[in-house]
Coordinates of C-alpha atoms and ligand atoms in Angstrom, one line a residue:
X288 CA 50.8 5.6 25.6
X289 CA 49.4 8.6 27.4
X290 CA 46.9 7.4 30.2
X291 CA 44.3 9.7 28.6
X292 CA 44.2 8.7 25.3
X293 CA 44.6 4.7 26.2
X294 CA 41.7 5.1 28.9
X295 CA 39.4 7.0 25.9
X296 CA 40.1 4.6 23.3
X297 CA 38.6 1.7 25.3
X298 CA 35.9 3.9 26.4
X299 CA 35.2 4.3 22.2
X300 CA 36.1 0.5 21.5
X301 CA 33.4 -0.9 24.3
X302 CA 30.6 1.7 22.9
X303 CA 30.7 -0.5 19.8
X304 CA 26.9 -2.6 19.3
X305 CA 28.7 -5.1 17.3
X306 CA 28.4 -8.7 18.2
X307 CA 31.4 -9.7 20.8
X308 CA 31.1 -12.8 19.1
X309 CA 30.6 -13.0 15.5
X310 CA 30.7 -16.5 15.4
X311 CA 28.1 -17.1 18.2
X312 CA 25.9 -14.5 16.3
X313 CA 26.3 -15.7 13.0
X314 CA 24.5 -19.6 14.1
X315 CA 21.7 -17.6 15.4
X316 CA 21.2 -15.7 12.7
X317 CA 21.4 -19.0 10.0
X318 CA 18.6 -20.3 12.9
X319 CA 16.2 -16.7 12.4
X320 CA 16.6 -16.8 8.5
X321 CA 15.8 -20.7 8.1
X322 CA 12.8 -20.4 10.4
X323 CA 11.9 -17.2 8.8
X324 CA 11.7 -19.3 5.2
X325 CA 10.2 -22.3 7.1
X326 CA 7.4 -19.3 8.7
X327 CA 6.3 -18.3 4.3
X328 CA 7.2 -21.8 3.4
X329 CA 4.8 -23.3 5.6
X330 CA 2.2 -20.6 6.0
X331 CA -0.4 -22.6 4.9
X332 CA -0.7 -25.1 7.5
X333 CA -1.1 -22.1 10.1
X334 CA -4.4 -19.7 10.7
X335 CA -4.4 -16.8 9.0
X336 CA -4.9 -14.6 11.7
X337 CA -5.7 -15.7 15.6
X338 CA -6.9 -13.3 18.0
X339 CA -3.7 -12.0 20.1
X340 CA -4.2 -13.9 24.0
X341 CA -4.1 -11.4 27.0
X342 CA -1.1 -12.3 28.2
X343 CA 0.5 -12.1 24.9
X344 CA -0.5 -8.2 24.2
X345 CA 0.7 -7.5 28.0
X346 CA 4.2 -8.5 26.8
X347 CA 4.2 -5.8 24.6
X348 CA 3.5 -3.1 28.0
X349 CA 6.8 -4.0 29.2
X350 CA 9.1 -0.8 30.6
X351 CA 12.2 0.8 28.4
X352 CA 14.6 -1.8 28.2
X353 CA 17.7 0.4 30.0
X354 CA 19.6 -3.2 30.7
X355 CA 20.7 -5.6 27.3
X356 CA 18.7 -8.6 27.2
X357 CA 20.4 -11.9 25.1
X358 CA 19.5 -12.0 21.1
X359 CA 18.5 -15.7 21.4
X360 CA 15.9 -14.1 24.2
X361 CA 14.8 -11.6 22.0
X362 CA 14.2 -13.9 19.0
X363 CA 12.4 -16.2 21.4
X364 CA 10.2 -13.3 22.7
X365 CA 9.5 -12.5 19.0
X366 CA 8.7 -16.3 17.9
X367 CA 6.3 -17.1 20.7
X368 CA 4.6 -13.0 20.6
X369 CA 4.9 -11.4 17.4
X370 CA 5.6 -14.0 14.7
X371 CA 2.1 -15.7 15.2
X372 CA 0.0 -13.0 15.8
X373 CA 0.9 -11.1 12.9
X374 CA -1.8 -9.9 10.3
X375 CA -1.5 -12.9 8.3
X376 CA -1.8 -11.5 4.6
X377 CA 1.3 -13.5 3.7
X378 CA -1.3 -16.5 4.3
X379 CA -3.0 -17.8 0.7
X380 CA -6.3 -17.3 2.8
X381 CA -6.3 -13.8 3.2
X382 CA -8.8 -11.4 1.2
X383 CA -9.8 -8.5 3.8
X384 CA -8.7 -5.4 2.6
X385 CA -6.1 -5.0 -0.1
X386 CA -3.0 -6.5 1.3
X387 CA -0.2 -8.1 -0.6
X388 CA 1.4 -11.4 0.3
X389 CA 5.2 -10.3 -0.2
X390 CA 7.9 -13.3 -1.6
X391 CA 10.3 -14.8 0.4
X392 CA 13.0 -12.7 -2.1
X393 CA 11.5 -9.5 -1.0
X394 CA 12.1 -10.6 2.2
X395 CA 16.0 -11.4 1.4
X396 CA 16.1 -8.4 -0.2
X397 CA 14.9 -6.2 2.4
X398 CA 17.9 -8.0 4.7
X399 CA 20.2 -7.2 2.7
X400 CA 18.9 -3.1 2.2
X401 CA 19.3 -3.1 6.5
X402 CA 22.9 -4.4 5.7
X403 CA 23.7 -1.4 3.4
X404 CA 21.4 0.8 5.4
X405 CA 21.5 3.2 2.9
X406 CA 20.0 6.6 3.3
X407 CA 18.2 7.1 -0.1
X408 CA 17.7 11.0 0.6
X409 CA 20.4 12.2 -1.6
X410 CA 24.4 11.9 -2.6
X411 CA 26.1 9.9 -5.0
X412 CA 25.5 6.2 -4.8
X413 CA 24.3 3.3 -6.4
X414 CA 21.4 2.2 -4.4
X415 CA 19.9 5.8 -5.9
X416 CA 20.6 4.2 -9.3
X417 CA 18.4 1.2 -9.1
X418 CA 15.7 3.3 -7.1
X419 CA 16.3 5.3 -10.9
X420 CA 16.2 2.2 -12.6
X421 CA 12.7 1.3 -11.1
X422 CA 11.7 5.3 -12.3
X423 CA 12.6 4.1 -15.6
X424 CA 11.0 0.8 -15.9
X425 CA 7.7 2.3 -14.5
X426 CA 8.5 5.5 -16.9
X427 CA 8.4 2.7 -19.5
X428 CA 5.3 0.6 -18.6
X429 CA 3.4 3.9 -18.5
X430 CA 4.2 5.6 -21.5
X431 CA 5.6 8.1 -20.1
X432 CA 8.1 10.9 -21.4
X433 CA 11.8 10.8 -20.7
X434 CA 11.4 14.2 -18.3
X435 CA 8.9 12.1 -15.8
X436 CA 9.6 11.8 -12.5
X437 CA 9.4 9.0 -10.0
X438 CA 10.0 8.5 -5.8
X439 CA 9.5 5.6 -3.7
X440 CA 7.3 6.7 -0.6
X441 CA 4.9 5.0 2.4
X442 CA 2.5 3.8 0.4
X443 CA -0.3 5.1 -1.9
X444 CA -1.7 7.6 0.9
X445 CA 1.2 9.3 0.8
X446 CA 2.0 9.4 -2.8
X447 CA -1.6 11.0 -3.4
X448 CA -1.1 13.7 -0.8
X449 CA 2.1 14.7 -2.8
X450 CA 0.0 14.6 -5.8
X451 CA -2.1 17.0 -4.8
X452 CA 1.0 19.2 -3.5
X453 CA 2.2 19.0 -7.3
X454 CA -0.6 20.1 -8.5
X455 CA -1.7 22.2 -5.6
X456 CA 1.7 23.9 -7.0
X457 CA 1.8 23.9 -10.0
X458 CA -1.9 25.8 -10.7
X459 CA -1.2 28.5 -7.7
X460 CA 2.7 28.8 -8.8
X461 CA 6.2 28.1 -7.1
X462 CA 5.5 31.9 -4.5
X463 CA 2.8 29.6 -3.0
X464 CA 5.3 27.8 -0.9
X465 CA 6.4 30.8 0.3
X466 CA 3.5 33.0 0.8
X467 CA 1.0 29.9 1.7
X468 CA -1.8 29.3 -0.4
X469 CA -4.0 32.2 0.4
X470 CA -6.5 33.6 -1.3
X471 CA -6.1 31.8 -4.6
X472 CA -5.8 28.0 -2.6
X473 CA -9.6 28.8 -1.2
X474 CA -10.8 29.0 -5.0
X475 CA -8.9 25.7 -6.0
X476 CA -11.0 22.9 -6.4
X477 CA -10.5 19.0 -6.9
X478 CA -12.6 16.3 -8.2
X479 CA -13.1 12.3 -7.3
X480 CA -15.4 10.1 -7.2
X481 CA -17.8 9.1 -4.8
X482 CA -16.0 5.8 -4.9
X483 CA -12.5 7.3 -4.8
X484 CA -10.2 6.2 -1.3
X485 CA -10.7 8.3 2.0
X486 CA -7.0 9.1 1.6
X487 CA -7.9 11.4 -0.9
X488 CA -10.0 13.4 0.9
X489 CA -7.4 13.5 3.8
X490 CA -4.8 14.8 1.4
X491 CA -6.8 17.5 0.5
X492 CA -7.3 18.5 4.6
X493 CA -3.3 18.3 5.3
X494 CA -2.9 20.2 1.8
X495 CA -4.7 22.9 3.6
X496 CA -7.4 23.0 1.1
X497 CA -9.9 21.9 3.0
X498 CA -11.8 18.4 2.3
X499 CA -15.2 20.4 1.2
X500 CA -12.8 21.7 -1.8
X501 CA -13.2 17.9 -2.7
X502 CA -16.2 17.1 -5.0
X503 CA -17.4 14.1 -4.8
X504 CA -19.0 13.2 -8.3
X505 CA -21.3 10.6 -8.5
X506 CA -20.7 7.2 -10.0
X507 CA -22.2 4.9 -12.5
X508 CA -24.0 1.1 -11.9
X509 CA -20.5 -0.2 -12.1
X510 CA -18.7 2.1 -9.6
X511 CA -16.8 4.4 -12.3
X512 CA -17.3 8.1 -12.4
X513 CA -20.1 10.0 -14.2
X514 CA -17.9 11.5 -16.2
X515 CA -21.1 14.0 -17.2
X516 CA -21.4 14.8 -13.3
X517 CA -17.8 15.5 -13.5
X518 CA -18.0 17.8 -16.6
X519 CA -20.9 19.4 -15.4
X520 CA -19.5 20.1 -11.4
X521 CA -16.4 21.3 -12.7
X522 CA -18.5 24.0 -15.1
X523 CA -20.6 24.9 -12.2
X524 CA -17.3 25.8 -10.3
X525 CA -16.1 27.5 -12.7
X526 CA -19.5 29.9 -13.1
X527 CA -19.2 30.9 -9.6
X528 CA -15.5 31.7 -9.6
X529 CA -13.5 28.5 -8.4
X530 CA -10.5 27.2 -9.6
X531 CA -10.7 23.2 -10.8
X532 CA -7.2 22.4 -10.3
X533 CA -7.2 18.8 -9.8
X534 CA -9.6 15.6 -10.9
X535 CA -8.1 11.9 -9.3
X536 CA -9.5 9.0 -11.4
X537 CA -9.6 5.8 -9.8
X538 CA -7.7 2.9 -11.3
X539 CA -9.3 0.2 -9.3
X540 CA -11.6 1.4 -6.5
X541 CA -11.3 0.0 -3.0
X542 CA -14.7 -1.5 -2.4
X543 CA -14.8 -3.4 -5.7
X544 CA -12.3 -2.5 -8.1
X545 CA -13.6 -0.7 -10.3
X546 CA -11.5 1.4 -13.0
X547 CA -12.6 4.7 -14.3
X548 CA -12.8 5.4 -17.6
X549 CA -9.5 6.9 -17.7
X550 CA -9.7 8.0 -21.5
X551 CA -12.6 10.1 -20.9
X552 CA -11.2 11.4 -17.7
X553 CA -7.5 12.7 -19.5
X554 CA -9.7 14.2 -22.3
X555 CA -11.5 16.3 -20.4
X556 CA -8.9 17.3 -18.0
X557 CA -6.8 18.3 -21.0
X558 CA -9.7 20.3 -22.7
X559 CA -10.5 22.3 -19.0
X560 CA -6.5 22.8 -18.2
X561 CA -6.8 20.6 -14.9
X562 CA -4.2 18.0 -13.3
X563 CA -4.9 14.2 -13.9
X564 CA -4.0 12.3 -11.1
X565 CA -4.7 8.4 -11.0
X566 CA -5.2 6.6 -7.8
X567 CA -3.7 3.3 -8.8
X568 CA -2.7 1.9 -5.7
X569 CA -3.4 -1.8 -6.6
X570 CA -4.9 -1.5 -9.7
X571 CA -2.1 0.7 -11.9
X572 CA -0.3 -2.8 -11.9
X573 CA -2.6 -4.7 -13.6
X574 CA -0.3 -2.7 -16.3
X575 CA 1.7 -6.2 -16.4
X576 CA -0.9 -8.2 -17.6
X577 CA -1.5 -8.1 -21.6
X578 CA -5.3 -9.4 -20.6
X579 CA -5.7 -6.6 -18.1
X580 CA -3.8 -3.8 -19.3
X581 CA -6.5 -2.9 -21.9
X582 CA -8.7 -2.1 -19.1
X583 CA -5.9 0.8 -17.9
X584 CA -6.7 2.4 -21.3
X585 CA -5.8 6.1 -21.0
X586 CA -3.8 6.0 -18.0
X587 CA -0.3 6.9 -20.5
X588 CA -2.1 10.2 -20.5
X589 CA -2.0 10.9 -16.8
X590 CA -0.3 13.9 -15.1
X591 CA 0.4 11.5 -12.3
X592 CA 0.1 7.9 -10.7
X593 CA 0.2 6.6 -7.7
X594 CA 0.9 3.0 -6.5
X595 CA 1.7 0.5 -4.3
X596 CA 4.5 -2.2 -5.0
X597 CA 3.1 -3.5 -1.9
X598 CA 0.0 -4.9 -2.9
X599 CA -0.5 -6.5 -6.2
X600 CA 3.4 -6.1 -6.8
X601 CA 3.9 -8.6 -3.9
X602 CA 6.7 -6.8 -2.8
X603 CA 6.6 -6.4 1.1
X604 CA 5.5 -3.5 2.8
X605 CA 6.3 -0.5 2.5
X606 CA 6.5 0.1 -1.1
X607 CA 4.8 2.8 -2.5
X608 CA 5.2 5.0 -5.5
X609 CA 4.5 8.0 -7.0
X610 CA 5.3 8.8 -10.7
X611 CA 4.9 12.4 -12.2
X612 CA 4.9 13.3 -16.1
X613 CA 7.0 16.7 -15.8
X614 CA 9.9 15.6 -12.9
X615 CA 10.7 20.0 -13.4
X616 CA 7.3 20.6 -11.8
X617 CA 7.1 17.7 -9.2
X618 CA 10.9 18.9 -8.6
X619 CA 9.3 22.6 -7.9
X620 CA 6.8 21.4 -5.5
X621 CA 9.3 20.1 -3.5
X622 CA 13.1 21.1 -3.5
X623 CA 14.7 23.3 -1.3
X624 CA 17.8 25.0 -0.9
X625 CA 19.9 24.3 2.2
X626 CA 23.4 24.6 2.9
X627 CA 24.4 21.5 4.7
X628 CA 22.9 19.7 1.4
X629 CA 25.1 21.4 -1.2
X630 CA 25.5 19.6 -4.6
X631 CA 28.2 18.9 -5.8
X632 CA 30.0 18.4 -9.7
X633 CA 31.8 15.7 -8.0
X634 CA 32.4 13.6 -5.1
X635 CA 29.7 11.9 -2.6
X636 CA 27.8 14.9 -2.7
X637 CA 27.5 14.5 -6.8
X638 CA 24.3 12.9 -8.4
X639 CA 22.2 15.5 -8.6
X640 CA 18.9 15.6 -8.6
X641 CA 18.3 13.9 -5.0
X642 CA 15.6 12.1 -4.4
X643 CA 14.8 14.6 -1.3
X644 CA 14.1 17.0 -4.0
X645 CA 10.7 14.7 -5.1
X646 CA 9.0 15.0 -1.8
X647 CA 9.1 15.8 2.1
X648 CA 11.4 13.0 3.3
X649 CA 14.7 13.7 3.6
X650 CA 16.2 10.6 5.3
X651 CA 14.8 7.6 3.1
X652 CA 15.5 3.7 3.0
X653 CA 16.2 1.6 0.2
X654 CA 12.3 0.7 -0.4
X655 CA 14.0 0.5 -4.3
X656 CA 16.1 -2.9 -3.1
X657 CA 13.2 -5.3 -2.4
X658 CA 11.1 -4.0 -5.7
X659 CA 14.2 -4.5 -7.8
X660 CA 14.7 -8.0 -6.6
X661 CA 11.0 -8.9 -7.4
X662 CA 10.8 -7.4 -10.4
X663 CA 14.1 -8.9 -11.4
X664 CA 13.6 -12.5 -10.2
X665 CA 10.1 -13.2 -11.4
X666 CA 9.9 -10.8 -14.2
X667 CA 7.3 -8.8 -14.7
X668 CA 5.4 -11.1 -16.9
X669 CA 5.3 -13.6 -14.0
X670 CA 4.2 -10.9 -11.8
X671 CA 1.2 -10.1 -14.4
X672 CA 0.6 -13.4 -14.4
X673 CA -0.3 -13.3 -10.9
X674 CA -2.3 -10.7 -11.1
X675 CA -4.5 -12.3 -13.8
X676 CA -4.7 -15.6 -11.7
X677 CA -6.2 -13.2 -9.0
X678 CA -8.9 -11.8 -11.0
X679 CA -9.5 -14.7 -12.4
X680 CA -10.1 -16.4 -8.5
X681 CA -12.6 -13.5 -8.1
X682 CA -14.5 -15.1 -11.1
X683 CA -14.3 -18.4 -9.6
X684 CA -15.7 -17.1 -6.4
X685 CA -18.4 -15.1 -8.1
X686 CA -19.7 -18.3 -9.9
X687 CA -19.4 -20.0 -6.6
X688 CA -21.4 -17.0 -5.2
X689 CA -24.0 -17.2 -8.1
X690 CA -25.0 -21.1 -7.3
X691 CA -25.4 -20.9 -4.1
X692 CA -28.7 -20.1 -3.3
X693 CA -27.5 -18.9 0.4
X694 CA -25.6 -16.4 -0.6
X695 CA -26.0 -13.1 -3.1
X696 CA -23.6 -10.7 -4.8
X697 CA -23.4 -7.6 -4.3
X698 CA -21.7 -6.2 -6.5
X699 CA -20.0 -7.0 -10.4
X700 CA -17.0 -8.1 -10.1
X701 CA -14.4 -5.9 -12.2
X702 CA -10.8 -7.2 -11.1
X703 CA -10.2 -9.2 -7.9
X704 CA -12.7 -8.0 -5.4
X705 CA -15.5 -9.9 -4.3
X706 CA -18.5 -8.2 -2.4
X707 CA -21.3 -10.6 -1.3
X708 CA -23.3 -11.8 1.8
X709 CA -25.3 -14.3 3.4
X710 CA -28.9 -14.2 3.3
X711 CA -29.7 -12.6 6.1
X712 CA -29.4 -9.5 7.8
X713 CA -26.4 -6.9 8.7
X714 CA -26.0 -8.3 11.7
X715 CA -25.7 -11.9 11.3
X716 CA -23.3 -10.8 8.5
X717 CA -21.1 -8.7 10.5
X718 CA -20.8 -11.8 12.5
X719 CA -19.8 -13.9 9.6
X720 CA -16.9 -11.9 8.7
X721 CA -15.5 -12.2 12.8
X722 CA -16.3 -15.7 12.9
X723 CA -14.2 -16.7 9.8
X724 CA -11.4 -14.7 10.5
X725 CA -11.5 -16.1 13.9
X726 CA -11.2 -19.1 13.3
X727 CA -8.3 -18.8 11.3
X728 CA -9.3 -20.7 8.3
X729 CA -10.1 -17.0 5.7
X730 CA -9.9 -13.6 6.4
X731 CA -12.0 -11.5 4.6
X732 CA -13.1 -7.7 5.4
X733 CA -15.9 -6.1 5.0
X734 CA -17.6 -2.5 3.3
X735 CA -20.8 -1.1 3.0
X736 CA -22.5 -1.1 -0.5
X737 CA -26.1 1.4 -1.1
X738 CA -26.1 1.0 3.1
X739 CA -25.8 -3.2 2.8
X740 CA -23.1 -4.4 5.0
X741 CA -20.6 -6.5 2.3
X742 CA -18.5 -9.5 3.0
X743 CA -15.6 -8.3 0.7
X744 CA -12.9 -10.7 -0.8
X745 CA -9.9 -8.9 -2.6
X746 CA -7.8 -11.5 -3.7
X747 CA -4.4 -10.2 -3.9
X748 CA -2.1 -12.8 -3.0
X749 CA 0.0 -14.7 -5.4
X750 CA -0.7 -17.9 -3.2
X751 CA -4.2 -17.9 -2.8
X752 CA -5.6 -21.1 -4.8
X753 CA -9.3 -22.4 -5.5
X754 CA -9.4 -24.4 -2.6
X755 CA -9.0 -21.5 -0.6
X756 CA -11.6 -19.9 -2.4
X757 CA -13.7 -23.4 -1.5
X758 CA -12.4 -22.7 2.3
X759 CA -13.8 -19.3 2.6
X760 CA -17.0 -19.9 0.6
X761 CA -17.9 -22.9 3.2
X762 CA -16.5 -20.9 6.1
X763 CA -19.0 -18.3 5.4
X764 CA -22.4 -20.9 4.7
X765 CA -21.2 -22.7 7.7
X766 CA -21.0 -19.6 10.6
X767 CA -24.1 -18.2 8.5
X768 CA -26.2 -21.3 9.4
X769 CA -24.7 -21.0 13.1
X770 CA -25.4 -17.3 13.2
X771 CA -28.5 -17.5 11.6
X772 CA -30.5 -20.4 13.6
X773 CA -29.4 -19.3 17.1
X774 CA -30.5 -15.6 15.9
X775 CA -28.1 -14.7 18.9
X776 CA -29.4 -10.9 20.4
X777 CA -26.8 -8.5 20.0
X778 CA -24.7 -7.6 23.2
X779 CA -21.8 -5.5 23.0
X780 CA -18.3 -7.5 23.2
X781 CA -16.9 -7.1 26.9
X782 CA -13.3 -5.0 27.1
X783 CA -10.7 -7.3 26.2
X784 CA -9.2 -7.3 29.4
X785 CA -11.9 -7.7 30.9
X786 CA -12.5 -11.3 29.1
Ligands
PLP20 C1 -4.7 0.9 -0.6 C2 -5.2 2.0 -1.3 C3 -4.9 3.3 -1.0 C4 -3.9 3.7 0.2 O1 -2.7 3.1 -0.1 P1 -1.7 2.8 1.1 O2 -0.6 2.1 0.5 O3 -2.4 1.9 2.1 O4 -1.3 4.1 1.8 C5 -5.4 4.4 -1.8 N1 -6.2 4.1 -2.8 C6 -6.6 2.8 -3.1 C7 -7.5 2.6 -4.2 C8 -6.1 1.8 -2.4 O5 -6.5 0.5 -2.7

């Protein structure tokens, strides 16, 4: 053989990041996926979060890594620094914000999608097909026509963003994409309620709308919006020349879950000519319990919904989703023409229409794999199930709330969210929450309700149980005694590294 072409074929052989030793690789990685069952089996007997140690974060400051280091090293590394100081919402004692718990089969199934590592932008394959197969099934739950369109993205930020880009669209017209939304996009208006995520609002900035073009209507006693303010604002607009183009209900607000009445909302939107979008990043799924799904009422009418597989879905992150009646104008808002992504009739370049022609990603992973396996292996009815459980936790902790003279509710609780304090000040309450989760027994977040600072439960995980209900409620009267007896004066926490 021709010195050359022997001396460049090792060259291309050695570049290979395959393991030199498959057999050596294969032990370890049997070791990394038993202790990664024996981390979710055993999560209970761990905190639920802990505090990351200096010397632990300043592991994570180290240079670029130009030489190889060992996999059994790097495992280590990640089993004594990352592993245990992760944010601990697969824990049964975690309530702050609204995170799922994910399943140990979404974590097998989200091994198996890096296997494939299958780029979900476009072509003719069948991890596309199951990603279409979860279109469908959600198509179905919905009520929605056969036309609707559907995308895995982020998470529920990012499916309300491209919300507003459909119907930012679709009420200015296709040209808009090309000539920007000039004078016509300052006119457009869009609607939420007070109550409504932040992420709206921000969607309505990177739309280039501007967040003042956001009204913020106000809401009732039980968080759902005055759907006379609503009528009424969007009239107003209209007198002086704007252009309503857009009202977002809420299906299942993030302070304390409340749902809007959705019904009201569609019937309005319908009689004025204006987008419905529903925000129903955790609560859309409460779609899968027949107890719940009542409550949902109206949201088969909806021009849109987003939501997140990712929390009450327990799939694990990311898992978002965005679902759009008419898939021809959430196609518009998005596709593009571009030579090096011709269709084809036939071929790997077949299977038209690509999922890159639903949104801004064109590169996309196999988000579809994990959900498909959760939805598959529990069923949905198990999954609703769940959900159910978790509102009916909420209730549990509400009554425990309610006897105990120490602490007061703050709110009604709708689904699974649980706002309430100890009796006594901001302060001391503020202190609460970072003592429990602290000392790694709860983890709870907080909010603000008519300017009170909130303790706020939102029991999403499928393994939460009573007694960690009974954990969190003792947690809190015992730090709220502490708190509240040494009446400690506020000093600001020093710099961590200076601790
Ligand atoms: C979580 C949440 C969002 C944001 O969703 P992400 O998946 O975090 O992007 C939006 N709205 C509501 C009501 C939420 O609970």
């Amino acid at each position: 053989m021709n010195e050359i072409i022997r001396s460049t074929r090792v060259a291309v052989a050695g570049t290979s990041l395959d393991p030199q030793d498959w057999s050596t690789f294969r032990a370890l990685a049997h070791r990394m996926l038993d202790e990664a069952i024996d981390g979710i089996a055993g999560v209970r007997a761990r905190p639920v979060w802990q505090p990351i140690p200096d010397e632990v974060r300043a592991s994570a400051r180290a240079g670029v890594p130009r030489q190889p280091t060992d996999l059994a090293e790097v495992y280590r590394e990640f089993t004594e620094h990352v592993a245990p100081y992760a944010t601990g919402n697969v824990h049964p004692g975690f309530m702050g914000w609204v995170h799922g718990g994910g399943t140990a089969v979404g974590m097998l199934a989200e091994m198996l999608a890096a296997g494939l590592n299958a780029n979900l932008g476009g072509r003719d394959h069948m991890p596309i097909e199951i990603e279409r197969q979860i279109v469908d099934w959600m198509r179905n739950l919905f009520g929605f026509p056969a036309g609707a369109s559907g995308i895995f993205v982020t998470g529920t930020s990012m499916a309300n963003l491209m919300a507003v880009l459909v119907a930012r669209t679709s009420a200015l017209g296709a040209l808009a994409r090309q000539h920007g939304v000039g004078n016509d996009g300052a006119l457009l208006t869009a609607y939420a309620s007070k109550a409504a995520h932040g992420c709206i609002s921000r969607a309505m900035d990177i739309a280039g709308l501007g967040t003042d073009a956001l009204r913020k209507i106000d809401v009732d006693a039980d968080h759902r919006i005055d759907v006379a303010a609503l009528r009424a604002q969007i009239a107003a607009d209209r007198e002086v020349g704007f252009k309503p183009f857009l009202v977002t209900a809420s299906a299942g607000t993030v302070d304390i879950g409340a749902i809007d009445d959705l019904k009201a909302v569609a019937a309005l939107c319908r009689e004025e000519g204006i987008w419905f979008h529903v925000d129903g990043a955790f609560g859309a799924l409460a779609i899968l319990s027949p107890e719940l799904a009542p409550l949902l009422d109206g949201i088969e009418l909806a021009d849109s919904i987003a939501l997140d597989f990712h929390k009450w879905g327990q799939v694990p992150y990311d898992a978002g989703f965005l679902l759009v009646r008419d898939g021809e104008r959430h196609r518009q808002a998005f596709a593009q023409p571009a030579a090096y992504l011709q269709r084809e009739a036939r071929g790997l370049a077949a299977g038209c229409v690509w999922p890159c022609d639903f949104g801004p990603d064109l590169s996309r992973g196999f988000r579809a794999l994990k959900t498909w396996f959760t939805l598959r292996t529990f069923g949905t009815d198990r999954l609703g199930a769940a959900i159910a459980r978790s509102c009916a936790l909420a209730k549990y902790l509400e009554a425990r709330v309610l006897a105990e003279p120490r602490l007061e509710l703050l709110a009604p609780v709708n689904l699974n969210i649980v706002c309430f304090r100890y009796r006594a000040d901001d302060a001391v309450n503020r202190e609460i929450v970072a003592d429990v989760q602290e000392s790694g027994i709860a983890a709870p977040s907080s909010t603000a309700l008519d300017g009170k600072f909130a303790i706020r439960a939102a029991i999403v995980n499928h393994r939460t149980d009573e007694t960690d209900i009974d954990a969190l409620v003792s947690a809190v009267l015992r730090f709220g005694a502490r708190r509240n007896s040494e009446r400690v004066i506020e000093v600001e926490a020093p710099p961590l590294a200076a601790q």
